[in-house]
Amino acid sequence: MAQQTTAPKARRRGLGFAAGLVFALIAGVLGGAVGAYTERNGGLSTVELPQAGPEAADRAPGSVAGIASRALPSVVTLHVGGGGEQGTGTGFVLDRRGHILTNHHVVDSAGTSGRITVTFSSGETARATLVGKDSGYDLAVVKVQGVSRLTPLPLGNSDSVRVGDPVVAIGAPFDLQNTVTSGIISAKGRPITAGGQKGDGSDVSYVDALQTDAPINPGNSGGPLLDSRARVIGINSAIRAAGDGAEPDRGQAGSIGLGFAIPINQGKRVAEELINTGRATHPVIGVTLDMQFTGDGARVAERAREGGASVTPGGAAAAAGIRPGDVIVKAGDERVHSGEELIIKIRAHRPGDELRLTLRRGGRELVKTLTLGSSASD
């Protein structure tokens, strides 16, 4: 009886074991297939990646973002057309009366009958009229009317700037308005000349510039260079591009980290004169320089171009005892290596300022102190 009842049970256990083995194999195959599918296709459920939650929009006032948020409402893009030419540049609001400061070369193509359109960071646009311009300083003032809630940019003191100070530049490079870049002050007192496309020297600007590595490109001209407190310390005006000299951004060369800005102390004086009188004054010493002189220093010409006296009778230089043939080698404490550099160093001052000049005459070095005269721009 034991044999009759135990044999069938043994067969059932064997069948059960075989069925379990088959199920395990099927499950393994299915599991591998599902795993392979998951690996290839990212799973069978919706993917949700981890992400930071909302943060406060405010940034530290001295950060680039903080400076930009305060300054952008005061920065404008200018579109200028006239005489068959079109151009784009930048400017910034000076006061609530609608005066905007920019570069001379930005608005020059408008002439007397061209069109100047100003676009604010909000997208609002307005027509602008020319108040005054000066090619020697490469500065101009335009004015908008009927625009409410104008926010002037505060002006800093460019004399207080130090090499290495952080700066922020705002402009419209290649017409990309509200572009913000940052860098440092790379150098101060860089003597640069720019312009000269007319060939007669009437459009040459002379700038004792702030140098910066903040990227500046065509369209940045006239825009503000700001310090860490969002105050204007310079007006972006020129760049040096690979393979050429320091030129205003009239061409299409891009930034290589050599940008130049007109110090705001000079810009403020010129802007005030343009607003109040429509013209700017230039400090002068009353001499004609020999611009072909290749030696070191700035040489006073023997004769003026028209054949007259190279030292203006009754002028500042004549009163100080400067003579034709003298070679000026210092303006104040700064070396002068050419006639252009002397003009730049003189224009960094105001009419009426005293200026000490060191010169060479007949192998001797002399020091002369004079009071700068004044010449109105055209």
mmCIF file of C-alpha atoms in Angstrom:
data_model
loop_
_atom_site.group_PDB
_atom_site.id
_atom_site.type_symbol
_atom_site.label_atom_id
_atom_site.label_comp_id
_atom_site.label_asym_id
_atom_site.label_seq_id
_atom_site.Cartn_x
_atom_site.Cartn_y
_atom_site.Cartn_z
ATOM 1 C CA MET A 1 0.000 0.000 0.000
ATOM 2 C CA ALA A 2 2.828 2.274 0.766
ATOM 3 C CA GLN A 3 4.248 1.645 -2.663
ATOM 4 C CA GLN A 4 0.898 2.310 -4.371
ATOM 5 C CA THR A 5 0.457 5.658 -2.688
ATOM 6 C CA THR A 6 4.032 7.061 -2.768
ATOM 7 C CA ALA A 7 4.896 6.594 -6.477
ATOM 8 C CA PRO A 8 2.316 9.067 -7.870
ATOM 9 C CA LYS A 9 3.342 11.690 -5.247
ATOM 10 C CA ALA A 10 6.938 11.473 -6.387
ATOM 11 C CA ARG A 11 5.909 12.113 -9.982
ATOM 12 C CA ARG A 12 3.862 15.170 -8.996
ATOM 13 C CA ARG A 13 6.812 16.690 -7.152
ATOM 14 C CA GLY A 14 8.933 16.191 -10.231
ATOM 15 C CA LEU A 15 6.385 17.898 -12.454
ATOM 16 C CA GLY A 16 6.017 20.759 -9.998
ATOM 17 C CA PHE A 17 9.790 21.266 -9.912
ATOM 18 C CA ALA A 18 9.975 21.278 -13.719
ATOM 19 C CA ALA A 19 7.140 23.813 -13.977
ATOM 20 C CA GLY A 20 8.880 26.030 -11.450
ATOM 21 C CA LEU A 21 12.103 25.834 -13.412
ATOM 22 C CA VAL A 22 10.325 26.789 -16.653
ATOM 23 C CA PHE A 23 8.638 29.770 -14.911
ATOM 24 C CA ALA A 24 11.977 30.968 -13.528
ATOM 25 C CA LEU A 25 13.555 30.801 -16.961
ATOM 26 C CA ILE A 26 10.641 32.706 -18.511
ATOM 27 C CA ALA A 27 10.783 35.343 -15.746
ATOM 28 C CA GLY A 28 14.521 35.702 -16.221
ATOM 29 C CA VAL A 29 14.158 36.182 -19.955
ATOM 30 C CA LEU A 30 11.335 38.693 -19.487
ATOM 31 C CA GLY A 31 13.275 40.534 -16.781
ATOM 32 C CA GLY A 32 16.317 40.800 -19.037
ATOM 33 C CA ALA A 33 14.201 42.065 -21.909
ATOM 34 C CA VAL A 34 12.505 44.638 -19.702
ATOM 35 C CA GLY A 35 15.870 45.726 -18.306
ATOM 36 C CA ALA A 36 17.312 46.107 -21.791
ATOM 37 C CA TYR A 37 14.285 48.078 -22.950
ATOM 38 C CA THR A 38 14.480 50.320 -19.874
ATOM 39 C CA GLU A 39 18.146 50.986 -20.466
ATOM 40 C CA ARG A 40 17.570 51.856 -24.122
ATOM 41 C CA ASN A 41 14.360 53.860 -23.762
ATOM 42 C CA GLY A 42 14.636 55.422 -20.328
ATOM 43 C CA GLY A 43 12.011 53.495 -18.464
ATOM 44 C CA LEU A 44 8.312 52.844 -18.658
ATOM 45 C CA SER A 45 7.207 55.878 -16.570
ATOM 46 C CA THR A 46 7.454 59.708 -17.052
ATOM 47 C CA VAL A 47 10.900 61.142 -16.238
ATOM 48 C CA GLU A 48 11.108 64.144 -13.897
ATOM 49 C CA LEU A 49 14.589 65.601 -13.371
ATOM 50 C CA PRO A 50 15.562 67.399 -10.165
ATOM 51 C CA GLN A 51 15.695 71.212 -10.413
ATOM 52 C CA ALA A 52 16.286 74.123 -8.075
ATOM 53 C CA GLY A 53 13.189 75.934 -6.896
ATOM 54 C CA PRO A 54 12.361 79.629 -7.504
ATOM 55 C CA GLU A 55 14.862 82.112 -6.092
ATOM 56 C CA ALA A 56 14.749 85.807 -5.237
ATOM 57 C CA ALA A 57 15.162 87.994 -8.324
ATOM 58 C CA ASP A 58 17.285 90.604 -6.552
ATOM 59 C CA ARG A 59 21.064 90.532 -6.868
ATOM 60 C CA ALA A 60 23.769 92.215 -4.811
ATOM 61 C CA PRO A 61 23.983 95.907 -5.822
ATOM 62 C CA GLY A 62 27.688 95.616 -6.678
ATOM 63 C CA SER A 63 27.305 92.502 -8.820
ATOM 64 C CA VAL A 64 27.206 92.742 -12.611
ATOM 65 C CA ALA A 65 23.518 91.795 -12.548
ATOM 66 C CA GLY A 66 22.793 94.387 -9.860
ATOM 67 C CA ILE A 67 24.606 97.135 -11.782
ATOM 68 C CA ALA A 68 22.859 96.190 -15.030
ATOM 69 C CA SER A 69 19.382 96.202 -13.482
ATOM 70 C CA ARG A 70 19.872 99.749 -12.213
ATOM 71 C CA ALA A 71 21.512 101.133 -15.343
ATOM 72 C CA LEU A 72 19.561 99.551 -18.204
ATOM 73 C CA PRO A 73 16.476 101.808 -17.923
ATOM 74 C CA SER A 74 18.773 104.797 -18.569
ATOM 75 C CA VAL A 75 20.618 103.376 -21.594
ATOM 76 C CA VAL A 76 19.252 103.892 -25.106
ATOM 77 C CA THR A 77 19.969 102.618 -28.606
ATOM 78 C CA LEU A 78 20.250 105.192 -31.381
ATOM 79 C CA HIS A 79 19.417 104.480 -35.016
ATOM 80 C CA VAL A 80 20.729 107.215 -37.273
ATOM 81 C CA GLY A 81 20.091 107.793 -40.968
ATOM 82 C CA GLY A 82 21.059 110.534 -43.360
ATOM 83 C CA GLY A 83 23.009 111.172 -46.534
ATOM 84 C CA GLY A 84 22.472 107.605 -47.675
ATOM 85 C CA GLU A 85 24.131 106.221 -44.536
ATOM 86 C CA GLN A 86 22.689 104.193 -41.680
ATOM 87 C CA GLY A 87 24.225 103.606 -38.259
ATOM 88 C CA THR A 88 23.577 102.248 -34.798
ATOM 89 C CA GLY A 89 25.028 103.417 -31.524
ATOM 90 C CA THR A 90 24.316 103.824 -27.849
ATOM 91 C CA GLY A 91 23.693 106.691 -25.452
ATOM 92 C CA PHE A 92 22.515 107.341 -21.923
ATOM 93 C CA VAL A 93 20.141 109.752 -20.217
ATOM 94 C CA LEU A 94 21.769 112.797 -18.623
ATOM 95 C CA ASP A 95 18.763 114.546 -17.091
ATOM 96 C CA ARG A 96 14.980 114.531 -16.861
ATOM 97 C CA ARG A 97 14.751 117.187 -19.574
ATOM 98 C CA GLY A 98 15.560 114.537 -22.180
ATOM 99 C CA HIS A 99 19.252 115.175 -22.886
ATOM 100 C CA ILE A 100 21.176 112.076 -23.970
ATOM 101 C CA LEU A 101 24.966 111.822 -24.328
ATOM 102 C CA THR A 102 26.547 109.784 -27.121
ATOM 103 C CA ASN A 103 29.534 109.893 -29.504
ATOM 104 C CA HIS A 104 29.950 112.404 -32.307
ATOM 105 C CA HIS A 105 30.642 109.625 -34.803
ATOM 106 C CA VAL A 106 27.343 107.930 -33.900
ATOM 107 C CA VAL A 107 25.192 110.897 -34.983
ATOM 108 C CA ASP A 108 27.474 112.549 -37.541
ATOM 109 C CA SER A 109 25.818 110.858 -40.513
ATOM 110 C CA ALA A 110 22.492 112.497 -39.615
ATOM 111 C CA GLY A 111 23.889 115.880 -40.628
ATOM 112 C CA THR A 112 21.332 118.657 -40.349
ATOM 113 C CA SER A 113 18.366 116.878 -41.917
ATOM 114 C CA GLY A 114 18.830 113.214 -41.046
ATOM 115 C CA ARG A 115 16.750 111.138 -38.691
ATOM 116 C CA ILE A 116 17.726 110.070 -35.165
ATOM 117 C CA THR A 117 15.524 107.520 -33.412
ATOM 118 C CA VAL A 118 16.035 106.564 -29.775
ATOM 119 C CA THR A 119 14.881 103.212 -28.366
ATOM 120 C CA PHE A 120 14.682 102.724 -24.609
ATOM 121 C CA SER A 121 15.229 99.406 -22.823
ATOM 122 C CA SER A 122 11.449 99.158 -22.343
ATOM 123 C CA GLY A 123 10.998 99.155 -26.118
ATOM 124 C CA GLU A 124 9.562 102.676 -26.237
ATOM 125 C CA THR A 125 10.863 104.754 -29.146
ATOM 126 C CA ALA A 126 11.105 108.501 -29.718
ATOM 127 C CA ARG A 127 12.497 110.928 -32.274
ATOM 128 C CA ALA A 128 15.562 112.886 -31.136
ATOM 129 C CA THR A 129 16.995 116.216 -32.232
ATOM 130 C CA LEU A 130 20.670 117.165 -32.205
ATOM 131 C CA VAL A 131 21.629 119.670 -29.499
ATOM 132 C CA GLY A 132 25.342 119.895 -30.278
ATOM 133 C CA LYS A 133 28.365 117.834 -31.241
ATOM 134 C CA ASP A 134 32.139 118.081 -31.186
ATOM 135 C CA SER A 135 34.413 115.891 -33.314
ATOM 136 C CA GLY A 136 37.559 116.779 -31.361
ATOM 137 C CA TYR A 137 36.156 115.156 -28.224
ATOM 138 C CA ASP A 138 33.974 112.669 -30.164
ATOM 139 C CA LEU A 139 30.946 113.664 -28.099
ATOM 140 C CA ALA A 140 27.405 114.742 -28.951
ATOM 141 C CA VAL A 141 24.166 115.513 -27.134
ATOM 142 C CA VAL A 142 20.704 114.764 -28.511
ATOM 143 C CA LYS A 143 17.332 115.460 -26.928
ATOM 144 C CA VAL A 144 14.020 113.607 -26.822
ATOM 145 C CA GLN A 145 10.656 115.150 -25.951
ATOM 146 C CA GLY A 146 7.387 113.718 -24.730
ATOM 147 C CA VAL A 147 9.029 110.789 -22.914
ATOM 148 C CA SER A 148 7.935 110.400 -19.299
ATOM 149 C CA ARG A 149 9.739 108.913 -16.321
ATOM 150 C CA LEU A 150 13.245 109.490 -17.653
ATOM 151 C CA THR A 151 15.909 108.128 -15.309
ATOM 152 C CA PRO A 152 19.286 109.888 -15.516
ATOM 153 C CA LEU A 153 22.395 107.825 -14.919
ATOM 154 C CA PRO A 154 24.524 109.123 -12.016
ATOM 155 C CA LEU A 155 27.950 110.393 -13.030
ATOM 156 C CA GLY A 156 31.061 109.186 -11.214
ATOM 157 C CA ASN A 157 34.537 110.728 -11.029
ATOM 158 C CA SER A 158 37.009 109.376 -13.567
ATOM 159 C CA ASP A 159 39.925 110.907 -11.658
ATOM 160 C CA SER A 160 39.186 108.462 -8.820
ATOM 161 C CA VAL A 161 39.342 105.367 -11.053
ATOM 162 C CA ARG A 162 42.220 102.965 -10.430
ATOM 163 C CA VAL A 163 43.740 100.295 -12.659
ATOM 164 C CA GLY A 164 42.104 96.979 -11.809
ATOM 165 C CA ASP A 165 38.734 98.461 -10.793
ATOM 166 C CA PRO A 166 35.795 96.354 -12.049
ATOM 167 C CA VAL A 167 33.629 97.932 -14.749
ATOM 168 C CA VAL A 168 30.466 97.138 -16.707
ATOM 169 C CA ALA A 169 29.771 98.269 -20.279
ATOM 170 C CA ILE A 170 26.281 98.493 -21.783
ATOM 171 C CA GLY A 171 25.495 98.981 -25.451
ATOM 172 C CA ALA A 172 24.055 97.625 -28.671
ATOM 173 C CA PRO A 173 26.872 95.711 -30.403
ATOM 174 C CA PHE A 174 25.815 94.837 -33.935
ATOM 175 C CA ASP A 175 22.367 96.265 -33.017
ATOM 176 C CA LEU A 176 21.872 93.776 -30.154
ATOM 177 C CA GLN A 177 20.525 96.331 -27.698
ATOM 178 C CA ASN A 178 20.797 96.035 -23.903
ATOM 179 C CA THR A 179 23.964 93.932 -24.159
ATOM 180 C CA VAL A 180 25.928 93.864 -20.898
ATOM 181 C CA THR A 181 29.627 92.988 -20.633
ATOM 182 C CA SER A 182 32.100 93.303 -17.781
ATOM 183 C CA GLY A 183 35.820 93.602 -17.165
ATOM 184 C CA ILE A 184 38.314 95.861 -15.442
ATOM 185 C CA ILE A 185 40.118 99.137 -16.004
ATOM 186 C CA SER A 186 43.262 97.995 -17.802
ATOM 187 C CA ALA A 187 45.045 101.371 -17.905
ATOM 188 C CA LYS A 188 44.475 105.110 -17.523
ATOM 189 C CA GLY A 189 45.645 108.050 -19.600
ATOM 190 C CA ARG A 190 46.010 106.158 -22.872
ATOM 191 C CA PRO A 191 46.600 108.784 -25.577
ATOM 192 C CA ILE A 192 44.592 107.721 -28.630
ATOM 193 C CA THR A 193 43.485 109.430 -31.811
ATOM 194 C CA ALA A 194 40.558 108.185 -33.840
ATOM 195 C CA GLY A 195 38.685 109.174 -36.947
ATOM 196 C CA GLY A 196 40.352 111.018 -39.800
ATOM 197 C CA GLN A 197 38.168 109.535 -42.535
ATOM 198 C CA LYS A 198 37.548 112.981 -44.051
ATOM 199 C CA GLY A 199 41.257 113.433 -44.751
ATOM 200 C CA ASP A 200 41.465 117.068 -43.626
ATOM 201 C CA GLY A 201 41.784 116.325 -39.908
ATOM 202 C CA SER A 202 38.447 117.951 -39.091
ATOM 203 C CA ASP A 203 36.985 114.712 -37.727
ATOM 204 C CA VAL A 204 39.987 113.519 -35.707
ATOM 205 C CA SER A 205 39.252 113.028 -32.014
ATOM 206 C CA TYR A 206 41.923 113.193 -29.333
ATOM 207 C CA VAL A 207 41.237 111.228 -26.159
ATOM 208 C CA ASP A 208 43.205 110.710 -22.953
ATOM 209 C CA ALA A 209 41.320 107.467 -22.573
ATOM 210 C CA LEU A 210 40.441 104.860 -19.998
ATOM 211 C CA GLN A 211 41.393 101.427 -21.327
ATOM 212 C CA THR A 212 39.221 98.420 -20.503
ATOM 213 C CA ASP A 213 39.067 94.736 -21.358
ATOM 214 C CA ALA A 214 35.251 94.714 -21.103
ATOM 215 C CA PRO A 215 34.157 93.541 -24.575
ATOM 216 C CA ILE A 216 33.182 96.530 -26.735
ATOM 217 C CA ASN A 217 32.039 96.041 -30.328
ATOM 218 C CA PRO A 218 30.479 98.070 -33.153
ATOM 219 C CA GLY A 219 27.276 99.573 -31.742
ATOM 220 C CA ASN A 220 28.683 100.043 -28.218
ATOM 221 C CA SER A 221 29.857 103.558 -29.119
ATOM 222 C CA GLY A 222 28.399 106.216 -26.846
ATOM 223 C CA GLY A 223 27.341 103.724 -24.196
ATOM 224 C CA PRO A 224 28.287 104.055 -20.535
ATOM 225 C CA LEU A 225 31.242 102.440 -18.801
ATOM 226 C CA LEU A 226 30.054 101.965 -15.221
ATOM 227 C CA ASP A 227 31.797 101.471 -11.895
ATOM 228 C CA SER A 228 30.714 99.061 -9.149
ATOM 229 C CA ARG A 229 28.112 101.579 -7.927
ATOM 230 C CA ALA A 230 26.464 101.892 -11.357
ATOM 231 C CA ARG A 231 27.930 105.376 -11.907
ATOM 232 C CA VAL A 232 29.228 106.449 -15.316
ATOM 233 C CA ILE A 233 33.016 106.796 -15.349
ATOM 234 C CA GLY A 234 33.502 106.760 -19.134
ATOM 235 C CA ILE A 235 31.838 106.903 -22.547
ATOM 236 C CA ASN A 236 32.804 103.934 -24.728
ATOM 237 C CA SER A 237 34.256 105.314 -27.931
ATOM 238 C CA ALA A 238 36.942 103.223 -29.640
ATOM 239 C CA ILE A 239 38.425 99.754 -29.958
ATOM 240 C CA ARG A 240 41.656 98.368 -31.248
ATOM 241 C CA ALA A 241 40.995 95.444 -33.548
ATOM 242 C CA ALA A 242 43.525 92.866 -34.693
ATOM 243 C CA GLY A 243 45.605 94.326 -37.498
ATOM 244 C CA ASP A 244 44.590 97.984 -37.181
ATOM 245 C CA GLY A 245 44.908 100.998 -34.933
ATOM 246 C CA ALA A 246 42.540 102.381 -32.332
ATOM 247 C CA GLU A 247 39.492 103.391 -34.301
ATOM 248 C CA PRO A 248 35.939 104.325 -33.420
ATOM 249 C CA ASP A 249 33.676 101.373 -34.077
ATOM 250 C CA ARG A 250 32.672 102.483 -37.560
ATOM 251 C CA GLY A 251 33.959 99.219 -39.051
ATOM 252 C CA GLN A 252 33.009 95.652 -38.353
ATOM 253 C CA ALA A 253 36.066 94.527 -36.427
ATOM 254 C CA GLY A 254 35.296 92.777 -33.147
ATOM 255 C CA SER A 255 36.637 93.100 -29.625
ATOM 256 C CA ILE A 256 40.031 91.683 -28.699
ATOM 257 C CA GLY A 257 39.855 93.106 -25.182
ATOM 258 C CA LEU A 258 41.274 96.548 -26.028
ATOM 259 C CA GLY A 259 38.505 99.104 -25.601
ATOM 260 C CA PHE A 260 38.791 102.818 -24.865
ATOM 261 C CA ALA A 261 36.418 105.195 -23.124
ATOM 262 C CA ILE A 262 36.346 108.988 -22.818
ATOM 263 C CA PRO A 263 36.704 109.866 -19.105
ATOM 264 C CA ILE A 264 33.408 111.158 -17.727
ATOM 265 C CA ASN A 265 35.035 114.237 -16.183
ATOM 266 C CA GLN A 266 35.842 115.406 -19.698
ATOM 267 C CA GLY A 267 32.478 114.194 -20.973
ATOM 268 C CA LYS A 268 30.586 116.119 -18.295
ATOM 269 C CA ARG A 269 32.277 119.430 -19.141
ATOM 270 C CA VAL A 270 31.742 119.015 -22.886
ATOM 271 C CA ALA A 271 28.117 117.889 -22.432
ATOM 272 C CA GLU A 272 27.339 120.933 -20.279
ATOM 273 C CA GLU A 273 28.813 123.261 -22.900
ATOM 274 C CA LEU A 274 26.931 121.568 -25.733
ATOM 275 C CA ILE A 275 23.646 121.818 -23.817
ATOM 276 C CA ASN A 276 24.164 125.418 -22.726
ATOM 277 C CA THR A 277 25.719 126.894 -25.878
ATOM 278 C CA GLY A 278 25.536 124.259 -28.613
ATOM 279 C CA ARG A 279 29.352 124.278 -28.893
ATOM 280 C CA ALA A 280 32.321 123.011 -26.899
ATOM 281 C CA THR A 281 35.538 124.865 -26.121
ATOM 282 C CA HIS A 282 39.019 123.390 -26.489
ATOM 283 C CA PRO A 283 41.960 124.357 -24.272
ATOM 284 C CA VAL A 284 44.875 125.611 -26.391
ATOM 285 C CA ILE A 285 48.411 126.879 -25.823
ATOM 286 C CA GLY A 286 48.606 128.991 -28.986
ATOM 287 C CA VAL A 287 51.203 127.195 -31.128
ATOM 288 C CA THR A 288 51.335 125.379 -34.443
ATOM 289 C CA LEU A 289 53.005 121.986 -34.068
ATOM 290 C CA ASP A 290 55.234 120.309 -36.623
ATOM 291 C CA MET A 291 53.223 117.114 -37.101
ATOM 292 C CA GLN A 292 55.921 115.697 -39.419
ATOM 293 C CA PHE A 293 58.545 115.777 -36.656
ATOM 294 C CA THR A 294 59.863 112.242 -36.093
ATOM 295 C CA GLY A 295 61.941 112.852 -32.969
ATOM 296 C CA ASP A 296 60.817 112.306 -29.400
ATOM 297 C CA GLY A 297 58.467 115.031 -28.197
ATOM 298 C CA ALA A 298 56.226 117.656 -29.791
ATOM 299 C CA ARG A 299 58.103 120.244 -31.855
ATOM 300 C CA VAL A 300 56.811 123.787 -32.305
ATOM 301 C CA ALA A 301 56.861 124.520 -36.038
ATOM 302 C CA GLU A 302 59.086 127.226 -37.476
ATOM 303 C CA ARG A 303 56.131 128.699 -39.360
ATOM 304 C CA ALA A 304 52.375 128.178 -39.372
ATOM 305 C CA ARG A 305 50.790 126.382 -42.342
ATOM 306 C CA GLU A 306 49.579 129.639 -43.856
ATOM 307 C CA GLY A 307 53.035 131.154 -43.481
ATOM 308 C CA GLY A 308 52.232 133.141 -40.348
ATOM 309 C CA ALA A 309 53.771 132.919 -36.905
ATOM 310 C CA SER A 310 53.780 129.447 -35.338
ATOM 311 C CA VAL A 311 53.536 130.975 -31.852
ATOM 312 C CA THR A 312 50.342 133.030 -31.643
ATOM 313 C CA PRO A 313 51.151 136.606 -30.598
ATOM 314 C CA GLY A 314 49.555 137.343 -27.242
ATOM 315 C CA GLY A 315 48.690 133.675 -26.727
ATOM 316 C CA ALA A 316 49.463 131.480 -23.736
ATOM 317 C CA ALA A 317 52.679 130.041 -25.206
ATOM 318 C CA ALA A 318 53.990 133.441 -26.249
ATOM 319 C CA ALA A 319 53.344 134.826 -22.773
ATOM 320 C CA ALA A 320 55.256 131.892 -21.257
ATOM 321 C CA GLY A 321 58.265 132.415 -23.561
ATOM 322 C CA ILE A 322 57.866 129.378 -25.834
ATOM 323 C CA ARG A 323 59.592 129.798 -29.221
ATOM 324 C CA PRO A 324 59.515 128.187 -32.675
ATOM 325 C CA GLY A 325 61.710 125.061 -32.730
ATOM 326 C CA ASP A 326 61.207 124.260 -29.039
ATOM 327 C CA VAL A 327 60.525 120.554 -28.425
ATOM 328 C CA ILE A 328 57.981 119.922 -25.648
ATOM 329 C CA VAL A 329 58.769 116.655 -23.843
ATOM 330 C CA LYS A 330 56.476 116.831 -20.798
ATOM 331 C CA ALA A 331 52.990 118.125 -19.983
ATOM 332 C CA GLY A 332 52.803 118.327 -16.214
ATOM 333 C CA ASP A 333 54.514 115.170 -14.995
ATOM 334 C CA GLU A 334 53.630 113.081 -18.055
ATOM 335 C CA ARG A 335 55.997 112.369 -20.932
ATOM 336 C CA VAL A 336 54.996 113.556 -24.393
ATOM 337 C CA HIS A 337 56.330 111.623 -27.392
ATOM 338 C CA SER A 338 54.524 113.293 -30.311
ATOM 339 C CA GLY A 339 52.405 116.225 -31.366
ATOM 340 C CA GLU A 340 49.242 114.120 -31.072
ATOM 341 C CA GLU A 341 50.097 113.205 -27.487
ATOM 342 C CA LEU A 342 50.605 116.850 -26.558
ATOM 343 C CA ILE A 343 47.190 117.782 -27.977
ATOM 344 C CA ILE A 344 45.616 114.910 -26.019
ATOM 345 C CA LYS A 345 47.291 115.920 -22.751
ATOM 346 C CA ILE A 346 46.244 119.545 -23.233
ATOM 347 C CA ARG A 347 42.629 118.570 -23.983
ATOM 348 C CA ALA A 348 42.468 116.577 -20.780
ATOM 349 C CA HIS A 349 42.393 120.005 -19.058
ATOM 350 C CA ARG A 350 39.983 122.933 -19.060
ATOM 351 C CA PRO A 351 40.516 126.388 -20.548
ATOM 352 C CA GLY A 352 41.955 128.559 -17.802
ATOM 353 C CA ASP A 353 43.883 125.738 -16.119
ATOM 354 C CA GLU A 354 47.584 126.220 -15.423
ATOM 355 C CA LEU A 355 49.872 123.733 -17.172
ATOM 356 C CA ARG A 356 53.582 123.191 -16.705
ATOM 357 C CA LEU A 357 55.486 122.284 -19.855
ATOM 358 C CA THR A 358 59.028 120.897 -19.986
ATOM 359 C CA LEU A 359 60.859 121.578 -23.245
ATOM 360 C CA ARG A 360 64.256 121.209 -24.925
ATOM 361 C CA ARG A 361 65.944 124.203 -26.526
ATOM 362 C CA GLY A 362 69.510 124.215 -27.826
ATOM 363 C CA GLY A 363 70.527 121.196 -25.734
ATOM 364 C CA ARG A 364 69.039 122.663 -22.547
ATOM 365 C CA GLU A 365 65.870 121.626 -20.684
ATOM 366 C CA LEU A 366 63.524 124.425 -19.630
ATOM 367 C CA VAL A 367 60.267 124.514 -17.670
ATOM 368 C CA LYS A 368 57.499 126.943 -18.632
ATOM 369 C CA THR A 369 54.150 127.419 -16.869
ATOM 370 C CA LEU A 370 51.223 128.848 -18.794
ATOM 371 C CA THR A 371 47.496 129.419 -18.500
ATOM 372 C CA LEU A 372 45.519 127.516 -21.140
ATOM 373 C CA GLY A 373 43.576 129.585 -23.627
ATOM 374 C CA SER A 374 40.278 128.641 -25.266
ATOM 375 C CA SER A 375 39.160 127.850 -28.787
ATOM 376 C CA ALA A 376 35.521 127.134 -29.711
ATOM 377 C CA SER A 377 34.679 124.112 -31.842
ATOM 378 C CA ASP A 378 33.215 124.521 -35.296
#
